[in-house]
CSV table of C-alpha atoms in Angstrom, one decimal:
chain,number,residue,atom,x,y,z
A,1,MET,CA,21.1,-7.8,31.1
A,2,ALA,CA,17.8,-8.4,29.9
A,3,LYS,CA,17.8,-10.3,26.5
A,4,ILE,CA,15.0,-10.0,23.9
A,5,LYS,CA,13.9,-13.2,22.2
A,6,GLY,CA,11.5,-13.4,19.5
A,7,ALA,CA,9.7,-15.8,17.3
A,8,VAL,CA,7.9,-15.8,14.0
A,9,VAL,CA,5.0,-18.0,13.2
A,10,VAL,CA,4.4,-18.1,9.2
A,11,ASP,CA,1.1,-19.2,8.0
A,12,SER,CA,2.6,-21.6,5.6
A,13,GLU,CA,-0.5,-22.4,3.6
A,14,GLU,CA,-1.1,-18.5,3.1
A,15,CYS,CA,2.6,-17.7,2.2
A,16,LYS,CA,3.2,-17.2,-1.3
A,17,GLY,CA,7.0,-17.3,-0.9
A,18,CYS,CA,7.8,-13.8,-2.4
A,19,ASN,CA,11.1,-13.7,-0.2
A,20,LEU,CA,10.5,-10.1,0.9
A,21,CYS,CA,10.6,-11.2,4.5
A,22,VAL,CA,13.8,-12.8,4.1
A,23,VAL,CA,15.4,-9.7,2.6
A,24,ALA,CA,13.9,-7.5,5.4
A,25,CYS,CA,15.1,-9.6,8.3
A,26,PRO,CA,18.1,-8.0,9.9
A,27,THR,CA,19.3,-11.2,11.6
A,28,GLN,CA,18.8,-13.6,8.9
A,29,THR,CA,16.5,-15.8,10.8
A,30,LEU,CA,14.0,-16.4,8.1
A,31,SER,CA,14.6,-18.5,5.0
A,32,LEU,CA,12.4,-20.1,2.1
A,33,ASN,CA,11.7,-23.8,2.8
A,34,ARG,CA,12.8,-26.4,0.4
A,35,ASN,CA,9.3,-28.0,0.7
A,36,VAL,CA,6.3,-26.4,-0.9
A,37,ASN,CA,2.9,-25.7,0.4
A,38,GLY,CA,-0.5,-26.6,-1.1
A,39,LYS,CA,-0.2,-23.8,-3.7
A,40,GLY,CA,3.3,-24.9,-4.8
A,41,TYR,CA,5.1,-22.0,-3.2
A,42,ASN,CA,8.3,-22.5,-1.0
A,43,PHE,CA,7.0,-20.8,2.2
A,44,SER,CA,9.0,-18.7,4.6
A,45,TYR,CA,10.0,-20.4,7.9
A,46,MET,CA,12.6,-19.8,10.8
A,47,GLU,CA,15.7,-21.3,9.7
A,48,ASN,CA,17.7,-20.0,12.7
A,49,PRO,CA,15.1,-19.6,15.6
A,50,ASP,CA,17.7,-18.5,18.1
A,51,SER,CA,18.6,-15.3,16.2
A,52,CYS,CA,15.2,-13.9,16.1
A,53,ILE,CA,14.7,-10.7,17.9
A,54,GLY,CA,11.2,-10.1,17.3
A,55,CYS,CA,11.8,-6.7,15.4
A,56,SER,CA,8.5,-7.6,13.1
A,57,ASN,CA,10.3,-6.2,10.0
A,58,CYS,CA,9.0,-9.4,8.3
A,59,SER,CA,5.4,-8.9,9.3
A,60,LEU,CA,5.6,-5.3,8.2
A,61,VAL,CA,6.7,-6.1,4.5
A,62,CYS,CA,4.7,-9.2,4.3
A,63,PRO,CA,2.0,-8.4,1.4
A,64,ASP,CA,-0.2,-11.4,2.6
A,65,SER,CA,-0.2,-10.7,6.4
A,66,CYS,CA,0.7,-14.3,7.1
A,67,ILE,CA,3.3,-13.5,9.7
A,68,THR,CA,2.7,-13.3,13.4
A,69,VAL,CA,5.6,-12.1,15.6
A,70,TYR,CA,6.2,-12.8,19.3
A,71,ARG,CA,8.6,-11.2,21.6
A,72,VAL,CA,9.6,-11.9,25.2
A,73,LYS,CA,12.2,-10.1,27.6
A,74,THR,CA,14.2,-12.8,29.4
A,75,ALA,CA,16.2,-11.8,32.4
B,1,MET,CA,13.6,-29.9,15.7
B,2,ALA,CA,12.0,-31.1,18.8
B,3,GLU,CA,14.2,-29.0,21.5
B,4,ILE,CA,13.7,-26.0,19.3
B,5,THR,CA,10.0,-26.1,19.5
B,6,GLU,CA,10.2,-26.6,23.2
B,7,ALA,CA,12.2,-23.4,23.6
B,8,LEU,CA,9.9,-21.5,21.2
B,9,LYS,CA,6.8,-22.6,23.0
B,10,ASN,CA,7.6,-20.4,25.8
B,11,ILE,CA,7.8,-17.4,23.3
B,12,ILE,CA,4.8,-18.3,21.3
B,13,LYS,CA,2.0,-17.2,23.6
B,14,PRO,CA,-0.8,-14.9,22.9
B,15,GLU,CA,0.3,-12.3,25.5
B,16,ASN,CA,3.7,-12.1,23.7
B,17,ILE,CA,2.2,-10.9,20.3
B,18,VAL,CA,3.7,-7.8,18.9
B,19,SER,CA,2.4,-8.1,15.3
B,20,GLN,CA,-0.3,-10.0,13.7
B,21,LYS,CA,-2.7,-9.9,10.9
B,22,SER,CA,-5.1,-6.8,11.4
B,23,SER,CA,-8.7,-7.7,12.4
B,24,VAL,CA,-10.1,-5.5,9.7
B,25,LEU,CA,-8.7,-7.7,6.9
B,26,THR,CA,-10.8,-10.6,5.9
B,27,ASN,CA,-9.5,-14.3,6.1
B,28,GLN,CA,-9.7,-14.4,2.2
B,29,THR,CA,-6.4,-15.1,0.5
B,30,MET,CA,-5.5,-12.1,-1.8
B,31,HIS,CA,-5.4,-12.8,-5.4
B,32,TYR,CA,-2.4,-10.8,-5.9
B,33,CYS,CA,0.9,-12.0,-7.3
B,34,PRO,CA,3.5,-13.1,-4.7
B,35,GLY,CA,5.5,-9.8,-3.6
B,36,CYS,CA,2.8,-7.4,-4.8
B,37,SER,CA,2.8,-3.9,-3.1
B,38,HIS,CA,-1.0,-4.1,-3.0
B,39,GLY,CA,-1.3,-6.3,-0.2
B,40,VAL,CA,1.1,-4.2,2.0
B,41,ILE,CA,-1.1,-1.1,1.1
B,42,HIS,CA,-4.3,-2.9,2.1
B,43,LYS,CA,-2.7,-4.1,5.2
B,44,ILE,CA,-1.8,-0.5,6.3
B,45,ILE,CA,-5.3,0.9,5.4
B,46,ALA,CA,-6.7,-2.0,7.5
B,47,GLU,CA,-4.4,-1.2,10.3
B,48,VAL,CA,-5.2,2.6,10.2
B,49,ILE,CA,-8.8,2.0,10.2
B,50,ASN,CA,-8.3,-0.3,13.2
B,51,GLU,CA,-6.2,2.1,15.2
B,52,MET,CA,-8.7,5.1,14.7
B,53,GLU,CA,-11.7,2.8,15.4
B,54,ILE,CA,-13.6,3.8,12.3
B,55,GLN,CA,-14.4,0.3,10.8
B,56,GLU,CA,-18.2,1.2,10.9
B,57,ASP,CA,-17.7,4.6,9.7
B,58,THR,CA,-15.4,4.1,6.6
B,59,ILE,CA,-16.5,3.7,3.1
B,60,GLY,CA,-14.1,2.6,0.5
B,61,VAL,CA,-14.3,3.1,-3.5
B,62,ALA,CA,-12.8,0.2,-5.1
B,63,PRO,CA,-11.1,0.9,-8.6
B,64,VAL,CA,-10.9,-1.1,-11.7
B,65,GLY,CA,-7.5,-2.8,-12.0
B,66,CYS,CA,-5.8,-5.4,-10.0
B,67,SER,CA,-7.2,-3.9,-6.8
B,68,VAL,CA,-10.8,-4.3,-8.1
B,69,PHE,CA,-11.1,-7.0,-5.4
B,70,ALA,CA,-10.3,-4.7,-2.7
B,71,TYR,CA,-13.6,-5.0,-1.4
B,72,ASN,CA,-13.1,-8.7,-0.6
B,73,TYR,CA,-10.1,-8.1,1.7
B,74,ILE,CA,-10.9,-5.1,3.9
B,75,ASP,CA,-13.8,-5.6,6.1
B,76,ILE,CA,-15.6,-2.2,5.6
B,77,ASP,CA,-18.3,-0.9,3.4
B,78,TRP,CA,-17.4,-0.6,-0.3
B,79,GLN,CA,-18.6,0.7,-3.5
B,80,GLU,CA,-17.1,-0.4,-6.9
B,81,ALA,CA,-16.7,2.4,-9.4
B,82,ALA,CA,-16.6,2.3,-13.2
B,83,HIS,CA,-13.2,2.5,-14.5
B,84,GLY,CA,-11.5,5.8,-13.4
B,85,ARG,CA,-14.6,7.1,-11.9
B,86,ALA,CA,-13.9,6.4,-8.1
B,87,PRO,CA,-13.4,10.2,-7.2
B,88,ALA,CA,-16.8,11.1,-8.8
B,89,LEU,CA,-18.6,8.4,-6.8
B,90,GLY,CA,-16.5,9.2,-3.7
B,91,THR,CA,-17.9,12.8,-4.1
B,92,ALA,CA,-21.4,11.5,-4.0
B,93,ILE,CA,-20.8,9.2,-1.1
B,94,ASN,CA,-19.1,12.0,0.8
B,95,ARG,CA,-21.9,14.5,0.2
B,96,LEU,CA,-24.7,12.1,1.2
B,97,ASN,CA,-22.7,10.8,4.3
B,98,PRO,CA,-20.5,14.0,5.4
B,99,ASP,CA,-19.8,12.2,8.6
B,100,LYS,CA,-18.4,9.1,7.1
B,101,PHE,CA,-14.5,8.5,6.3
B,102,VAL,CA,-14.5,8.1,2.5
B,103,PHE,CA,-11.4,6.9,0.6
B,104,THR,CA,-10.7,5.9,-3.0
B,105,TYR,CA,-8.1,3.3,-3.8
B,106,GLN,CA,-6.7,3.6,-7.4
B,107,GLY,CA,-3.9,2.4,-9.5
B,108,ASP,CA,-2.1,4.6,-12.1
B,109,GLY,CA,-4.2,3.3,-15.1
B,110,ASP,CA,-7.3,4.1,-13.3
B,111,LEU,CA,-6.3,7.5,-11.6
B,112,ALA,CA,-3.8,8.9,-14.1
B,113,ALA,CA,-5.1,7.7,-17.4
B,114,ILE,CA,-8.8,7.1,-17.8
B,115,GLY,CA,-9.7,8.8,-14.6
B,116,THR,CA,-7.7,12.0,-15.0
B,117,ALA,CA,-10.6,14.4,-15.3
B,118,GLU,CA,-12.4,13.0,-12.4
B,119,THR,CA,-9.3,13.0,-10.3
B,120,LEU,CA,-8.5,16.6,-11.0
B,121,HIS,CA,-11.9,17.9,-10.4
B,122,ALA,CA,-12.5,16.1,-7.2
B,123,VAL,CA,-9.2,17.4,-5.9
B,124,ASN,CA,-10.2,20.8,-7.2
B,125,ARG,CA,-13.4,20.9,-5.6
B,126,GLY,CA,-11.7,20.0,-2.3
B,127,GLU,CA,-13.8,17.0,-1.7
B,128,ASN,CA,-13.4,15.8,1.9
B,129,MET,CA,-11.8,12.4,1.2
B,130,VAL,CA,-8.6,10.3,1.1
B,131,MET,CA,-7.3,9.3,-2.4
B,132,VAL,CA,-4.7,6.4,-2.2
B,133,PHE,CA,-2.9,6.1,-5.5
B,134,VAL,CA,-0.9,3.1,-6.3
B,135,ASN,CA,1.8,4.1,-8.8
B,136,ASN,CA,3.4,1.0,-10.4
B,137,GLY,CA,4.3,2.5,-13.7
B,138,ILE,CA,2.3,0.1,-16.0
B,139,TYR,CA,-1.1,-1.6,-16.5
B,140,GLY,CA,-0.6,-4.5,-14.2
B,141,MET,CA,-3.9,-6.4,-14.6
B,142,THR,CA,-4.1,-6.4,-18.3
B,143,GLY,CA,-0.6,-7.7,-19.0
B,144,GLY,CA,1.7,-5.0,-18.3
B,145,GLN,CA,1.0,-2.5,-21.1
B,146,MET,CA,2.5,1.2,-21.0
B,147,ALA,CA,0.6,3.7,-18.7
B,148,PRO,CA,1.1,7.5,-18.5
B,149,THR,CA,3.4,6.9,-15.7
B,150,THR,CA,5.8,4.6,-17.2
B,151,MET,CA,9.5,5.6,-17.0
B,152,GLN,CA,11.4,6.7,-20.2
B,153,GLY,CA,13.1,3.6,-21.6
B,154,GLN,CA,11.0,1.2,-19.6
B,155,VAL,CA,10.1,-1.9,-21.6
B,156,THR,CA,6.4,-2.9,-21.4
B,157,ALA,CA,4.3,-5.1,-23.5
B,158,THR,CA,3.3,-2.2,-25.6
B,159,THR,CA,6.7,-0.5,-25.7
B,160,PRO,CA,9.1,-3.5,-26.5
B,161,TYR,CA,12.0,-1.1,-27.3
B,162,GLY,CA,11.4,1.2,-24.1
B,163,ARG,CA,9.2,4.2,-23.7
B,164,ASN,CA,10.2,6.8,-26.2
B,165,ILE,CA,9.2,10.4,-25.2
B,166,ASP,CA,8.9,11.6,-28.8
B,167,LEU,CA,6.5,8.9,-29.7
B,168,HIS,CA,4.8,8.2,-26.4
B,169,GLY,CA,5.0,11.5,-24.5
B,170,TYR,CA,6.4,12.2,-21.2
B,171,PRO,CA,5.8,10.3,-17.9
B,172,LEU,CA,2.9,11.9,-15.9
B,173,LYS,CA,3.7,13.2,-12.5
B,174,ILE,CA,0.1,13.7,-11.5
B,175,THR,CA,1.0,14.1,-7.8
B,176,GLU,CA,2.8,17.2,-8.4
B,177,MET,CA,0.1,18.4,-10.6
B,178,LEU,CA,-2.6,17.9,-8.0
B,179,ALA,CA,-0.5,19.5,-5.5
B,180,GLN,CA,-1.1,23.1,-7.2
B,181,LEU,CA,-4.8,22.8,-6.8
B,182,PRO,CA,-6.5,24.8,-4.0
B,183,GLY,CA,-8.6,22.0,-2.8
B,184,ALA,CA,-5.9,19.8,-1.8
B,185,CYS,CA,-4.7,19.8,1.9
B,186,TYR,CA,-2.1,17.0,2.1
B,187,VAL,CA,-0.2,15.7,-1.0
B,188,THR,CA,2.5,13.1,-0.4
B,189,ARG,CA,4.4,10.5,-2.1
B,190,GLN,CA,5.5,7.4,-0.3
B,191,SER,CA,6.5,3.8,-0.9
B,192,VAL,CA,6.5,0.3,0.7
B,193,GLU,CA,9.6,-1.4,-0.2
B,194,THR,CA,11.3,-1.4,3.3
B,195,PRO,CA,10.0,-1.6,6.8
B,196,ALA,CA,11.0,2.0,7.3
B,197,ALA,CA,9.0,3.0,4.3
B,198,VAL,CA,6.1,1.0,5.4
B,199,ARG,CA,5.9,2.9,8.7
B,200,LYS,CA,6.3,6.2,7.0
B,201,THR,CA,3.5,5.3,4.5
B,202,LYS,CA,1.3,4.3,7.6
B,203,LYS,CA,1.8,7.7,9.1
B,204,ALA,CA,1.1,9.4,6.0
B,205,ILE,CA,-2.4,7.4,5.5
B,206,ARG,CA,-3.2,8.0,9.2
B,207,LYS,CA,-2.6,11.7,8.8
B,208,ALA,CA,-4.8,11.6,5.6
B,209,PHE,CA,-7.6,10.0,7.5
B,210,GLU,CA,-7.1,12.6,10.4
B,211,ASN,CA,-7.5,15.3,7.9
B,212,THR,CA,-10.8,13.9,6.7
B,213,LYS,CA,-12.0,14.0,10.4
B,214,LYS,CA,-11.3,17.7,10.4
B,215,LYS,CA,-12.7,18.3,7.3
B,216,GLN,CA,-9.6,20.1,5.6
B,217,GLY,CA,-10.0,18.9,1.9
B,218,THR,CA,-8.7,16.2,-0.3
B,219,SER,CA,-5.7,14.1,1.1
B,220,PHE,CA,-3.8,12.4,-1.7
B,221,VAL,CA,-1.2,9.7,-0.9
B,222,GLU,CA,0.7,8.2,-3.9
B,223,VAL,CA,2.5,5.0,-3.1
B,224,VAL,CA,5.2,4.2,-5.6
B,225,SER,CA,5.0,0.4,-5.9
B,226,THR,CA,6.3,-2.5,-7.8
B,227,CYS,CA,4.5,-4.8,-10.3
B,228,ASN,CA,7.2,-7.8,-10.3
B,229,SER,CA,5.0,-9.8,-12.8
B,230,GLY,CA,4.4,-7.0,-15.3
B,231,TRP,CA,8.0,-6.0,-14.9
B,232,LYS,CA,9.2,-9.6,-15.4
B,233,MET,CA,11.4,-9.5,-12.2
B,234,SER,CA,11.5,-11.2,-8.8
B,235,PRO,CA,9.8,-9.2,-6.0
B,236,GLU,CA,13.4,-8.3,-4.6
B,237,ALA,CA,14.8,-7.2,-8.0
B,238,SER,CA,11.9,-5.0,-8.8
B,239,ASN,CA,12.1,-3.3,-5.4
B,240,ASN,CA,15.8,-2.5,-6.4
B,241,TRP,CA,14.8,-1.6,-9.8
B,242,MET,CA,12.2,0.7,-8.3
B,243,ARG,CA,14.6,2.4,-5.9
B,244,ASP,CA,17.3,2.9,-8.6
B,245,ASN,CA,15.1,4.0,-11.5
B,246,MET,CA,11.8,5.5,-10.1
B,247,PHE,CA,12.8,7.2,-7.1
B,248,PRO,CA,15.0,9.8,-8.9
B,249,PHE,CA,11.9,10.7,-11.0
B,250,TYR,CA,9.4,10.2,-8.4
B,251,PRO,CA,10.9,11.7,-5.2
B,252,ILE,CA,9.5,10.4,-2.0
B,253,GLY,CA,8.4,13.1,0.5
B,254,ASP,CA,5.5,15.4,1.2
B,255,ILE,CA,4.6,17.8,-1.5
B,256,LYS,CA,1.9,19.7,0.2
B,257,ASP,CA,0.9,19.8,3.9
B,258,GLY,CA,-1.5,22.3,5.0
B,259,GLU,CA,-5.1,23.0,4.4
B,260,LYS,CA,-7.5,23.9,1.3
B,261,VAL,CA,-7.4,27.5,0.3
B,262,ASN,CA,-10.0,29.6,2.3
B,263,ALA,CA,-12.7,30.9,0.0
B,264,ASN,CA,-12.3,34.3,1.5
B,265,ASP,CA,-8.9,34.7,0.5
B,266,LEU,CA,-10.0,34.4,-3.3
B,267,PRO,CA,-11.6,37.2,-5.3
B,268,ASN,CA,-15.4,37.0,-5.2
B,269,VAL,CA,-16.9,39.2,-7.7
B,270,GLY,CA,-20.5,38.7,-6.4
B,271,LYS,CA,-19.9,40.8,-3.3
């Protein structure tokens, strides 16, 4: 069965840590980092990279367009 | 962390991209507060412009309000209007350049308060443009004062005990009002709080721009949004507050979908 794997790359300097992507993620992949970026925000990152399915829900709700989503089909 | 990076390396390749920042958006960081709906709506407009390949033919009219700097973020031609006068300016641009795609982008303080006359008459004339109306219920930029669209009982900077209808009047449903006008072809109310809602709003804005291409009249898209700084809530809590309190009063969906009234269907005393 083909399995879909995804990956999310967050531009951590652009991210304002609004948490909307974390709420929108259906697989609890994303989470806010304990570290802060240059602006002082807890940026979003992939806490559980294995669970990402590349649905791009996070990028749809991101107000700052700082999320890039990748998806591959593995056999 | 190292082995995870190794596994991800195979996925993170340019050919596997399914979603990325629209090329119509500039690289400037938006000045909006974290979680502001404006960013999502800017992104939707940029994506629609990109998909329709009309970047060179689109002219936006920026309002006064938080979104006054919209011209810094979407890489198209812009005009900055005086407070509330975006539809009047849009009318002029549209009549001088009838082949261009004109849209106005306004908040509720701009469109529903100071610019009500311009809004009503531009829609009544059936100007061939798109009007995007961002309704967050308060004046966000100036510090969260009461706007005409503020809900009954909503606490704002100028209504610390909640909006009282006897004292402050009723919340204004300007979208329903504009749907009555013969010049409007498409009047809809959407939101951007969930991925599904974002997709629906994108469809609505796409349809509005397609109507401009067909010269069908004014397309009006209201987006019920949040102002988490002004409402003094977290972005997530303000989405929930909007869902619980604003959606019953501002129901989501199309209000009018058709075309403007044909002049031949109206009585003409000059004949």
